[in-house]
Tab-separated table of C-alpha atoms in Angstrom:
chain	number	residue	atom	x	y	z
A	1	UNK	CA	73.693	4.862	-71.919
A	2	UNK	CA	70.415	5.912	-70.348
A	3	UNK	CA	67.820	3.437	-71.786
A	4	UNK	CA	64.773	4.472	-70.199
A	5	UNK	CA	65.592	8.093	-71.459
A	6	UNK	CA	66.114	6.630	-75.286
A	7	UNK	CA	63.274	4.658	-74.986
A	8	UNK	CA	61.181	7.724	-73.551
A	9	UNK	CA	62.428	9.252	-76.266
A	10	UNK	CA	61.859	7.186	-79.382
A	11	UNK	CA	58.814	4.738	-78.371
A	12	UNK	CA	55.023	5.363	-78.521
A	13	UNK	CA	53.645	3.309	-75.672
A	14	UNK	CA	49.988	2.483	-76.033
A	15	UNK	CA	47.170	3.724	-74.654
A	16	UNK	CA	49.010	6.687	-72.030
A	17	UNK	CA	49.909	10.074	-72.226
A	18	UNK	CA	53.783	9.625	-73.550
A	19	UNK	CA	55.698	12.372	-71.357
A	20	UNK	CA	55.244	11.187	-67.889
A	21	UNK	CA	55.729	7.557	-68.425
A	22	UNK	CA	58.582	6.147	-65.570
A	23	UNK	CA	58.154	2.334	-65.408
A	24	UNK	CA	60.751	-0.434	-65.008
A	25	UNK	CA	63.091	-0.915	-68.239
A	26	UNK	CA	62.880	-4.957	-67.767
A	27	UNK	CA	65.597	-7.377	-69.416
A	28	UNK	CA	65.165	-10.766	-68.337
A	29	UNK	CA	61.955	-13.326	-67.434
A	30	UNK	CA	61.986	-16.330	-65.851
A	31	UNK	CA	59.187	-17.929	-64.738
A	32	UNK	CA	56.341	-15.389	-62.997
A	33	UNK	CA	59.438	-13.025	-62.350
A	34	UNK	CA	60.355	-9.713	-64.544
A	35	UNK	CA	63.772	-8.563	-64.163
A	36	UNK	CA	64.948	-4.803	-64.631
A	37	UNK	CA	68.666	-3.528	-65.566
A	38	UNK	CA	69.434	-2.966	-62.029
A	39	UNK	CA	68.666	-6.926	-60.973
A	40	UNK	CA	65.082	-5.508	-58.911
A	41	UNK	CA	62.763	-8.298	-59.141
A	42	UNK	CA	58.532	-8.256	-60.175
A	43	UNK	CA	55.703	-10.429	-59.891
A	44	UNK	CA	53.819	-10.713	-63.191
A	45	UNK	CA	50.543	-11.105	-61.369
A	46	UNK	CA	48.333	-10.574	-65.021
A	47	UNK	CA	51.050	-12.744	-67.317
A	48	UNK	CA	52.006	-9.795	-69.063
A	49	UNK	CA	48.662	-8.788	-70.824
A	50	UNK	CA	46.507	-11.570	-69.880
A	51	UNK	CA	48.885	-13.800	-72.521
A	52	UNK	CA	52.458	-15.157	-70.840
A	53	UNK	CA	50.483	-18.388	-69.668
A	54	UNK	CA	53.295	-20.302	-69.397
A	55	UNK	CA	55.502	-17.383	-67.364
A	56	UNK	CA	58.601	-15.915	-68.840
A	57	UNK	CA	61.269	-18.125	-70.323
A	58	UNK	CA	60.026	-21.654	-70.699
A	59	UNK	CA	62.415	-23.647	-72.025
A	60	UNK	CA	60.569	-26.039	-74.435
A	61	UNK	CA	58.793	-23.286	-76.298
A	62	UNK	CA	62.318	-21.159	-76.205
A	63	UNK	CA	63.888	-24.067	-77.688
A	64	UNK	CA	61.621	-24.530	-80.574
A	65	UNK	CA	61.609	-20.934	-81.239
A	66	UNK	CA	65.439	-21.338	-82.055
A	67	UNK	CA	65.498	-24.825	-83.508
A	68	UNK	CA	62.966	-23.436	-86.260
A	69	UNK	CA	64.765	-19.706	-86.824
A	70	UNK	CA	67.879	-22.322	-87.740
A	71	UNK	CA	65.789	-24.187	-89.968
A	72	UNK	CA	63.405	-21.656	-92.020
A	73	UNK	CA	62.737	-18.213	-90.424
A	74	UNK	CA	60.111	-17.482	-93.205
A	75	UNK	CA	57.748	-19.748	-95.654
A	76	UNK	CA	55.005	-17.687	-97.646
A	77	UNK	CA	51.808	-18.629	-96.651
A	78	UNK	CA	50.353	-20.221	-99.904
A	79	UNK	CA	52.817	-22.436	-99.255
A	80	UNK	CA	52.404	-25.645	-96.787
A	81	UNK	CA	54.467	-26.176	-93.742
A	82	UNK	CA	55.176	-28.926	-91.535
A	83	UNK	CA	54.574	-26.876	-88.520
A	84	UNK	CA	51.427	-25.315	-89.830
A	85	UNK	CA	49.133	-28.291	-90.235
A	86	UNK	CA	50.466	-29.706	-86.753
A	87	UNK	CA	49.386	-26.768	-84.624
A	88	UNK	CA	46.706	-26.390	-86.962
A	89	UNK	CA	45.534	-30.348	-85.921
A	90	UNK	CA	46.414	-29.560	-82.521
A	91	UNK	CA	44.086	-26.626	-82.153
A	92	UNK	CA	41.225	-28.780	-84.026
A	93	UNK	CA	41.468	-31.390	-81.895
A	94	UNK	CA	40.666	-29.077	-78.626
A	95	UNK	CA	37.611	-26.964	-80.566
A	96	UNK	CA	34.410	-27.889	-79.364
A	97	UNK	CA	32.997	-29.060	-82.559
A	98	UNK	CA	32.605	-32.923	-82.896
A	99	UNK	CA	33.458	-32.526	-86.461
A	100	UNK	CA	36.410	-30.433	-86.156
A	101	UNK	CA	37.463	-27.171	-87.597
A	102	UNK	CA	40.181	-25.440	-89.744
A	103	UNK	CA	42.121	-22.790	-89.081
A	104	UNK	CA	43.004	-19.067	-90.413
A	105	UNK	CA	46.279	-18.344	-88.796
A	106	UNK	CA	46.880	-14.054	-88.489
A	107	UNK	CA	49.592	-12.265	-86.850
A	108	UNK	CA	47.222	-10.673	-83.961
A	109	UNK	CA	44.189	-11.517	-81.992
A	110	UNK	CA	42.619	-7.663	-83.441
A	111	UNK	CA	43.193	-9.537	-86.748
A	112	UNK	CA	41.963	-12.360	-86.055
A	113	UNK	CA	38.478	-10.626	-84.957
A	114	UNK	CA	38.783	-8.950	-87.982
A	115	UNK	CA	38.845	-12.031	-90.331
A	116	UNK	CA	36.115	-13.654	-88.313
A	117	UNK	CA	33.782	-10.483	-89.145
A	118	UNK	CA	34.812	-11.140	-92.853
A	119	UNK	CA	34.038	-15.146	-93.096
A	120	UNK	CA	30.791	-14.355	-90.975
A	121	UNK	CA	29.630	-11.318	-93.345
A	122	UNK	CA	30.524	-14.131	-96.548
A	123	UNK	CA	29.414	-17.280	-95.122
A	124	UNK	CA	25.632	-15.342	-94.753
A	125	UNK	CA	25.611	-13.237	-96.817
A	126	UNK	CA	24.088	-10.533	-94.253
A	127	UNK	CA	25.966	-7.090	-93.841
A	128	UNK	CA	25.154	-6.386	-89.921
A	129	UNK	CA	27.038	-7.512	-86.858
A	130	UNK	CA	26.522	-7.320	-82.847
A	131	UNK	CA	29.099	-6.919	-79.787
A	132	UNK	CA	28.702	-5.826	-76.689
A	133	UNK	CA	29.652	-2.603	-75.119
A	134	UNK	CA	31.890	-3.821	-72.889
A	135	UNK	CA	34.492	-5.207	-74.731
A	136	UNK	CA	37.492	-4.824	-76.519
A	137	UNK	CA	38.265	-6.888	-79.601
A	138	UNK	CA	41.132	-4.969	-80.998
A	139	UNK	CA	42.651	-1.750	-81.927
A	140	UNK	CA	42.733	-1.752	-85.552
A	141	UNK	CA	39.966	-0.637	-87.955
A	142	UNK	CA	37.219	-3.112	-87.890
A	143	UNK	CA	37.978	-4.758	-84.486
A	144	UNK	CA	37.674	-1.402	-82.610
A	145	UNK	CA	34.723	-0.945	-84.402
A	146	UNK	CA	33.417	-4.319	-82.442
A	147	UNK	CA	35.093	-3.360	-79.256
A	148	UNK	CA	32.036	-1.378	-77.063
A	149	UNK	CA	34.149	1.036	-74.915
A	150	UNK	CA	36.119	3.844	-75.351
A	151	UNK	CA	39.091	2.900	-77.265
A	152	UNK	CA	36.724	2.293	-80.122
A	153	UNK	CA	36.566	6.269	-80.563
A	154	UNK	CA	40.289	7.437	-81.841
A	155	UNK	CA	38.873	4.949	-84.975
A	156	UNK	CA	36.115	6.627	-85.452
A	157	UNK	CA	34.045	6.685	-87.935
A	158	UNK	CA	34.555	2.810	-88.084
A	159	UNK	CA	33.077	-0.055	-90.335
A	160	UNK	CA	29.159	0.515	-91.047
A	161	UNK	CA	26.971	-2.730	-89.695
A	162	UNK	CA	28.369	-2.743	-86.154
A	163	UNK	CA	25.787	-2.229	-83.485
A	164	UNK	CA	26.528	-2.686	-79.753
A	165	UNK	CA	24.246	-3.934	-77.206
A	166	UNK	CA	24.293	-4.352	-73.393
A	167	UNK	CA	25.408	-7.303	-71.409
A	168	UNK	CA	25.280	-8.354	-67.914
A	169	UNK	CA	27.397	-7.127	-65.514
A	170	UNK	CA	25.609	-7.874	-62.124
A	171	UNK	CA	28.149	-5.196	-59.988
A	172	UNK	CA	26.595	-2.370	-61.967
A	173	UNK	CA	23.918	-4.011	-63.669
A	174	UNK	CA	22.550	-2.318	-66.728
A	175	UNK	CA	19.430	-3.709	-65.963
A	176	UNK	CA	19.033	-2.069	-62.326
A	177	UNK	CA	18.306	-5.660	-60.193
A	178	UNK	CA	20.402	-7.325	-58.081
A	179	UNK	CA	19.474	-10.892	-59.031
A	180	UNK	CA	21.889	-12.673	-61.113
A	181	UNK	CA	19.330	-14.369	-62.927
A	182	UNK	CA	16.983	-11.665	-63.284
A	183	UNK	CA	20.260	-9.919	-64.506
A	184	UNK	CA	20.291	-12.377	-67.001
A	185	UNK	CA	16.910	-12.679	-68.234
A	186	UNK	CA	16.456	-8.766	-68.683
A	187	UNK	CA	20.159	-8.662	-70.776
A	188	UNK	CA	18.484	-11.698	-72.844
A	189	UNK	CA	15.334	-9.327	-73.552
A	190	UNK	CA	17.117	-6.500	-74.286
A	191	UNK	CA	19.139	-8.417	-76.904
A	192	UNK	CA	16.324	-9.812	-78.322
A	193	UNK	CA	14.683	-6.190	-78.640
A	194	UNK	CA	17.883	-5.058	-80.389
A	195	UNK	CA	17.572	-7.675	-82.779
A	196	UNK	CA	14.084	-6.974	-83.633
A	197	UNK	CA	14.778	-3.269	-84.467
A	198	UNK	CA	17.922	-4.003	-86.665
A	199	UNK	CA	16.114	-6.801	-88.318
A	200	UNK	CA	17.849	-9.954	-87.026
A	201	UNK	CA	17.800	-11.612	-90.907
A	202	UNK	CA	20.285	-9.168	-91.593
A	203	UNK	CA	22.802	-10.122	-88.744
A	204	UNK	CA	26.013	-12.452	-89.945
A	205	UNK	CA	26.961	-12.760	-86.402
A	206	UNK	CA	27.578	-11.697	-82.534
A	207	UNK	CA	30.568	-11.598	-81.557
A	208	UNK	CA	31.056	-11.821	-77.375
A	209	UNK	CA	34.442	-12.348	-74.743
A	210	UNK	CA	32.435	-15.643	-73.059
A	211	UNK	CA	34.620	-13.780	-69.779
A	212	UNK	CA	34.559	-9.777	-70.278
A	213	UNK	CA	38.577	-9.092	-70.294
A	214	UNK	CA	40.397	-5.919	-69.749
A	215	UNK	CA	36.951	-4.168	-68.852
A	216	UNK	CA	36.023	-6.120	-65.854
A	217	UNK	CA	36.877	-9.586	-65.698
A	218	UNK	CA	33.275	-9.928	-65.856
A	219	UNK	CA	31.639	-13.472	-65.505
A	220	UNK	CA	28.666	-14.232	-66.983
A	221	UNK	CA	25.116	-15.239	-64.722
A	222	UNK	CA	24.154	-18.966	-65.583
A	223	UNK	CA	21.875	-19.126	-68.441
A	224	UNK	CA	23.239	-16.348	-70.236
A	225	UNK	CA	25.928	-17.409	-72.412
A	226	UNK	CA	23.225	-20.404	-73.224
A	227	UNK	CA	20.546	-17.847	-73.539
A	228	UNK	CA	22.689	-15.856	-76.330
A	229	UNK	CA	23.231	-19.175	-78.179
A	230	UNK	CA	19.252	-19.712	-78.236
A	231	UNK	CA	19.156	-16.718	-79.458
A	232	UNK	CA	21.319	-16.818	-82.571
A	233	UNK	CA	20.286	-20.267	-83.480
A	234	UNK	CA	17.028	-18.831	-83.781
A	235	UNK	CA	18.145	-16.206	-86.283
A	236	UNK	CA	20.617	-18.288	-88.167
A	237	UNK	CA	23.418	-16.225	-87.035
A	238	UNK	CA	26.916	-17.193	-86.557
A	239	UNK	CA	28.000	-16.857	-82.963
A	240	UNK	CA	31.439	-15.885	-82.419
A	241	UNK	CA	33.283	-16.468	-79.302
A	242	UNK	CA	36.278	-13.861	-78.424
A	243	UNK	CA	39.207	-16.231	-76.698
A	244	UNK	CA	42.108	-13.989	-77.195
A	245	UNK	CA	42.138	-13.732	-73.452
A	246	UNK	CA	40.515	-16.724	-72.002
A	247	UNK	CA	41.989	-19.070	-74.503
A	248	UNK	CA	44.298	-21.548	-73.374
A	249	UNK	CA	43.991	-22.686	-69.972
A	250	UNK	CA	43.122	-19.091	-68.465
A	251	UNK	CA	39.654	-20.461	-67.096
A	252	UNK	CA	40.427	-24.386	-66.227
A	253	UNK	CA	40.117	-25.259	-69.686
A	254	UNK	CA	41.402	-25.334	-73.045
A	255	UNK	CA	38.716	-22.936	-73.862
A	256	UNK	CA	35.877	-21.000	-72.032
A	257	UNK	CA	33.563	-23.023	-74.651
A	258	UNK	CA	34.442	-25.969	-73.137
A	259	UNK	CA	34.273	-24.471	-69.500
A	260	UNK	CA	30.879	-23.499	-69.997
A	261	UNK	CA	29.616	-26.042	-72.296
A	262	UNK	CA	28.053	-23.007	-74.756
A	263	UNK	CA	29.459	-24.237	-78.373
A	264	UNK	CA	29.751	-21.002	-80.289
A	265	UNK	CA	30.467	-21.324	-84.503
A	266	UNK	CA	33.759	-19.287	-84.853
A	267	UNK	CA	36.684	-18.586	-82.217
A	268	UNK	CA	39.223	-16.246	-82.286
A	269	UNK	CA	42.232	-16.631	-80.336
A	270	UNK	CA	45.590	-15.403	-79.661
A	271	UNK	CA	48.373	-14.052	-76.739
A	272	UNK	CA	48.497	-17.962	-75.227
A	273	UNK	CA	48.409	-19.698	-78.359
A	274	UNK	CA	52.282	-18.921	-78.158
A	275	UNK	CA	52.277	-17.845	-74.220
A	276	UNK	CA	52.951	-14.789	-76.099
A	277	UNK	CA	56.291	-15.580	-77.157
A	278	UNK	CA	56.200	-14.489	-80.529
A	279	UNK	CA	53.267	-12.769	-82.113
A	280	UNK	CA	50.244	-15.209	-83.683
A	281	UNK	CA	46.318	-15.372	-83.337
A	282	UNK	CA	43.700	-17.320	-85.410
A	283	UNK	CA	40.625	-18.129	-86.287
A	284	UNK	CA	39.161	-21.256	-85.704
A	285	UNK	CA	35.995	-22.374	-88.064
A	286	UNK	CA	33.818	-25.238	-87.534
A	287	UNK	CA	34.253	-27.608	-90.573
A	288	UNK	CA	30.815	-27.271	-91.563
A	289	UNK	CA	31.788	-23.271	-92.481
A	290	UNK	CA	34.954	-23.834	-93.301
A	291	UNK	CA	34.028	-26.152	-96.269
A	292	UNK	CA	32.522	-23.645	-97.765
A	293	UNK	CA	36.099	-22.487	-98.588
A	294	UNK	CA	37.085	-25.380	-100.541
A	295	UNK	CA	35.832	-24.325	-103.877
A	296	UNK	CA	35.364	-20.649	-103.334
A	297	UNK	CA	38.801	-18.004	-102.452
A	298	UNK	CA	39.286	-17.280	-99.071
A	299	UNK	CA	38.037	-13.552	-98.318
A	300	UNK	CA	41.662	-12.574	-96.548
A	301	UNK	CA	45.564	-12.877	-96.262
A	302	UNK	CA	48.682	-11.623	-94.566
A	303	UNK	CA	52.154	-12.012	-95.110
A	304	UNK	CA	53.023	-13.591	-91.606
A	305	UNK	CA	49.669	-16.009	-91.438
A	306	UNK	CA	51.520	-19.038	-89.742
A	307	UNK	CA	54.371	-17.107	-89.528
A	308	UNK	CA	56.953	-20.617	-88.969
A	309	UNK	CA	58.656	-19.120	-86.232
A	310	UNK	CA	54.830	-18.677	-84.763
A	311	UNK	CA	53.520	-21.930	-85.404
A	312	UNK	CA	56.383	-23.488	-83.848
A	313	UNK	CA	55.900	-21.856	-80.672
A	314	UNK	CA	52.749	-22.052	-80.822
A	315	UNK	CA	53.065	-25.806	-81.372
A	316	UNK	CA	55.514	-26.392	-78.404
A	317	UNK	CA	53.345	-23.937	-75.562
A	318	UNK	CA	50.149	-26.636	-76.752
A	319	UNK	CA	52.904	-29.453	-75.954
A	320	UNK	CA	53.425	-27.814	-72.918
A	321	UNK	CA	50.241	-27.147	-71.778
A	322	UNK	CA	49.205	-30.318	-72.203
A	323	UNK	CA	52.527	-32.937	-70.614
A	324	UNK	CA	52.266	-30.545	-67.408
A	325	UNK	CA	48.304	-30.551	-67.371
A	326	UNK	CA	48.136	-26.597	-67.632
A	327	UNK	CA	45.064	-26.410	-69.324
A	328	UNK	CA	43.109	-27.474	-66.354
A	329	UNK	CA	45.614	-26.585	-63.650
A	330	UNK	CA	43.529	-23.249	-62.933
A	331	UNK	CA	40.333	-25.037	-61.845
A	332	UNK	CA	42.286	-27.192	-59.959
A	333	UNK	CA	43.323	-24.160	-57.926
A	334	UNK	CA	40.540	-22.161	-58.270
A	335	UNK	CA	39.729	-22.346	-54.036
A	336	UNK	CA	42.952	-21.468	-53.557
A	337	UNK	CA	43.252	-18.310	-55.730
A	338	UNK	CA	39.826	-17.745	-54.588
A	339	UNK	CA	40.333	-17.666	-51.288
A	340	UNK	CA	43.591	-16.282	-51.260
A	341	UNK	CA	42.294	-12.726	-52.676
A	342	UNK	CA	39.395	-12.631	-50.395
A	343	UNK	CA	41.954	-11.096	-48.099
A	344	UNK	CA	41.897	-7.709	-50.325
A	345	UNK	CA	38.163	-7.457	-49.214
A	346	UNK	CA	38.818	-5.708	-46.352
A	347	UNK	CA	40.538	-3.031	-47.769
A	348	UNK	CA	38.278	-0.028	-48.472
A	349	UNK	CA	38.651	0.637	-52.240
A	350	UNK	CA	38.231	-2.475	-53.143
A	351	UNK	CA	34.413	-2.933	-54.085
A	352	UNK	CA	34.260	-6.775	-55.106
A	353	UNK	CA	36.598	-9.733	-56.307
A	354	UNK	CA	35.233	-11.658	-58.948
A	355	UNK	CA	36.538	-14.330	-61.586
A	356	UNK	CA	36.950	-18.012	-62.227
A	357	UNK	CA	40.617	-20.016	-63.183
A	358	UNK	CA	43.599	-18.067	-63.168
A	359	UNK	CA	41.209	-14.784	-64.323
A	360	UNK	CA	40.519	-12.390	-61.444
A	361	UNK	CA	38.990	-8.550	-61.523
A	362	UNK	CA	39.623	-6.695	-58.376
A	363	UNK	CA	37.295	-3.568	-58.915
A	364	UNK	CA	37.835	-0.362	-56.917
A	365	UNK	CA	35.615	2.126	-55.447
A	366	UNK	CA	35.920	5.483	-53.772
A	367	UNK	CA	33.123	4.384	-51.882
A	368	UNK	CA	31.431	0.639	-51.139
A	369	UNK	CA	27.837	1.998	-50.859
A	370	UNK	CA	27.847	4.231	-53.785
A	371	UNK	CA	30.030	2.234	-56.055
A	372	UNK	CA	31.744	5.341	-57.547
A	373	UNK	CA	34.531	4.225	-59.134
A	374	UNK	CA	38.006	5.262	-58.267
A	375	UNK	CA	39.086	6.422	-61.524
A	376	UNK	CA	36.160	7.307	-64.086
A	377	UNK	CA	36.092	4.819	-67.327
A	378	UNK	CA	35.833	7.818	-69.517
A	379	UNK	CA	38.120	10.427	-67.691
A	380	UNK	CA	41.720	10.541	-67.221
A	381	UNK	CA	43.280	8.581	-64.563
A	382	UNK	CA	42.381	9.885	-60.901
A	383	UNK	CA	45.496	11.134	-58.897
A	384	UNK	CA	44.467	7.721	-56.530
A	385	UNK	CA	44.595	5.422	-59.049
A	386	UNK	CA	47.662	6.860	-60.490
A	387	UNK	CA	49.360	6.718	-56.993
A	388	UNK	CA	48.188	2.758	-56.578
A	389	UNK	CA	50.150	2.356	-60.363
A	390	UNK	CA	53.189	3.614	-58.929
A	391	UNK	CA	53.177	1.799	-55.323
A	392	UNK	CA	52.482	-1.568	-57.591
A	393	UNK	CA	55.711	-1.333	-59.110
A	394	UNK	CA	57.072	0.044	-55.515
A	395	UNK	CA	56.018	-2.901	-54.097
A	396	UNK	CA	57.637	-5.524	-57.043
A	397	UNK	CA	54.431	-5.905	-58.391
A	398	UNK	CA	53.603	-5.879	-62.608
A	399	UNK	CA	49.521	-6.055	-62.543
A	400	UNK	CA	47.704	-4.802	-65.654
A	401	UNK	CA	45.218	-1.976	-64.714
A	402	UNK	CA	42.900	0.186	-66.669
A	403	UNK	CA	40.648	2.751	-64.745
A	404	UNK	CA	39.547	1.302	-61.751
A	405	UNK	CA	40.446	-2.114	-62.452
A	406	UNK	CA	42.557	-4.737	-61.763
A	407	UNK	CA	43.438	-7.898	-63.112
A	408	UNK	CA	44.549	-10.864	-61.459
A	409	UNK	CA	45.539	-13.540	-63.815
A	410	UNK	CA	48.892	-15.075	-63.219
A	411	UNK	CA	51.079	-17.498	-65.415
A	412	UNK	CA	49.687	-20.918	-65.353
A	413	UNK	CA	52.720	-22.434	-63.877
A	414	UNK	CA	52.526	-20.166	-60.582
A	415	UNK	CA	53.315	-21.621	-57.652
A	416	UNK	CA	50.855	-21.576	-54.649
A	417	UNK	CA	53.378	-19.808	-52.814
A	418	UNK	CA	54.519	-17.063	-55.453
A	419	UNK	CA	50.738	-16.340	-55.716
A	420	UNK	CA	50.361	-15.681	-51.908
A	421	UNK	CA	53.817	-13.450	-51.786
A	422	UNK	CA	51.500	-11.657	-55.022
A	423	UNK	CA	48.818	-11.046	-53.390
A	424	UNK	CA	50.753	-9.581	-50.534
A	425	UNK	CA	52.290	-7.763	-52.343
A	426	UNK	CA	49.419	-6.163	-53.772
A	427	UNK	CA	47.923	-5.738	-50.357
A	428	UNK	CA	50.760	-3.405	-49.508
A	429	UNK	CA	50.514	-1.456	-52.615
A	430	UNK	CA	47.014	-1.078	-51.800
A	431	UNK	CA	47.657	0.173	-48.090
A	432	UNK	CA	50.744	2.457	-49.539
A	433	UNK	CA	48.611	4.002	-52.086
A	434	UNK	CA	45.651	4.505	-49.491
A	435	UNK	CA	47.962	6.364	-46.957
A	436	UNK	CA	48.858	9.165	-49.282
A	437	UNK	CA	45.492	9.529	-50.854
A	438	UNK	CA	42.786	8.947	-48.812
């Protein structure tokens, strides 16, 4: 049977034009490796979507995963569960909050930005809310209408309140210097100017990725993230920190919160919860909110909240994480993934390395002095990006790539010499793809 030609066939992939799509029908993971039917090995250089943080396979969080199917597959989720309030503690006890939080489990990290924007809107009382415009939050209704770029249009119209601002993104600054903290004190103005015109006392709450994801890998300048707090204490509004992607070791720590020392009030949080083994997300809300709950309904449900087979997986990747010190493995190593990509700076497309952790954007240019991307954000993928896609996989090589992007992020549990046979990797598909375009 020709699988790739059923699955061509009968499954919408996201986000691509359907009737051109060729990539590798995988079977089996183990570790930072992907499999396909014919044996071929990958690297998963970007843990799947930014989520397998514990690679493919690991046999702790496999084994719970089985030991609860055979036990209860399925408990409603007005009802209490034993694995519930023990990731639930779990996830309190590494929140920022000195008081400790609760948690609203959801079957997605899109829902879980979703929910957030609810308890924010109730907790206030205020109708408005602010993201940036580079960022994604989620593809369904409301959390495309947070994310900034351009997969927030197919939803369009979306919720009424949202209004996007600019944020700092010193390799193309929106702010046109090239000093990080001038970068940083202009983006602070301008969000303080968008404020003022949308009347900040009607504002629940900003939502921000404390590390841009999937549209840049984009770190902060110092004093921003603490600048944006300032900010919304001064307003009373809720600050809302998106760790779908960052969550869970990706930056050295159990959070970016915690990496940066910027407390925000809510976090949502997904993909490594689980290492992306089975499907959950959440929100977590400092106790100081979340008591608000105890004599009033909750403003939101699902049928798979704390889905058992979730929280169980969930429960045995935070196990994980912390008996093999995961959570602060990447900063460990930071250096050495550091330096190790610093090699792909001297090929010509690529325009600048940047990152922190196990979290790396390699952005690529047609040209180093102009900066002119080599695929346009907002156009269809150029025939040189499309032929660096296909020598990745050429070369062995799963990396997750979106215009003229690339993201570095490996499993957690990579070994220092599967991340240099990566990289190498990638250096070849970059040379491969540069021969027959350039």
């Amino acid at each position: 049977m020709d699988l790739k030609a059923l699955h061509r066939r009968h499954v919408l992939t996201p986000w691509l034009p359907q009737k051109a799509l060729d990539p590798p029908l995988v079977v089996r993971g183990e570790g930072v490796w992907l499999y396909d039917r014919e044996g071929r090995d990958y690297l998963d250089l970007s843990s799947g979507l930014v989520a397998a943080n514990l690679g493919h396979g690991h046999p702790r969080v496999v084994r719970a995963i089985a030991e609860q199917a055979a036990t209860l597959a399925y408990a409603a989720p007005g009802l209490f569960h034993d694995k519930r309030a023990l990731l639930a503690r779990a996830l309190s006890d590494l929140a920022p909050w000195p008081e400790g939080a609760r948690v609203f489990f959801t079957p997605s990290g899109a829902e879980a930005n979703e929910d957030a924007l609810k308890f924010a809107r109730h907790l206030t009382g205020r109708p408005k809310v602010l993201a940036a415009y580079r960022s994604f939050h989620g593809a369904t209704h409301g959390a495309a209408a947070l994310t900034g770029e351009n997969r927030r249009w197919p939803s369009e119209p979306t919720l009424p309140g949202v209004v996007h601002f600019f944020a700092p993104y010193p390799y193309r600054s929106p702010f046109h210097t090239e000093d990080p903290r001038e970068e940083a004190a202009r983006a602070l103005d301008h969000l303080e100017r968008v404020l003022l015109h949308e009347d900040p006392g009607r504002v629940a709450a900003l939502f921000l990725e404390p590390v841009v994801g999937s549209n840049g890998v984009i770190v902060y300048p110092e004093g921003y993230l603490e600048g944006v707090r300032a900010v919304c204490d001064r307003y009373g509004i809720l600050l809302v920190f998106d760790e779908v992607m960052t969550g869970f070791g990706r930056v050295g720590a159990a959070f970016a919160a915690e990496r940066f020392g910027v407390v925000p009030d809510l976090i949502t949080f997904a993909k490594g919860v689980t290492s992306a083994y089975v499907p959950l997300g959440g929100v977590l809300v400092r106790e100081g909110l979340a008591r608000a709950f105890d004599e009033t309904p909750l403003p939101t449900g699902h049928t798979y909240s704390g889905h058992p087979l979730a929280v169980a997986a969930g429960l045995a990747a935070l196990e994980a994480y912390r008996e093999e010190g995961l959570l602060e493995r990447a900063r460990r190593l930071e250096p050495f993934f550091r330096e190790a990509l610093r090699a792909l700076e001297a090929h010509p497309w690529v325009g600048e390395v940047r990152g922190l952790g196990a979290f790396y954007g390699v952005e690529l240019v047609r040209d180093r002095r102009t900066k002119e991307p080599l695929s346009p954000w907002h156009a269809p993928l150029s025939p040189a990006m499309a032929a660096l896609q296909r020598a990745l996989l050429q070369e062995g090589l799963h990396v997750l790539s979106k215009h003229n992007l690339l993201v570095v992020a490996p499993p957690l549990t990579v070994r220092e010499e599967e991340f240099l046979e990566g990289v190498e990797r990638l250096s070849r598909a970059l040379a491969r793809a540069y021969e027959r375009v350039a």
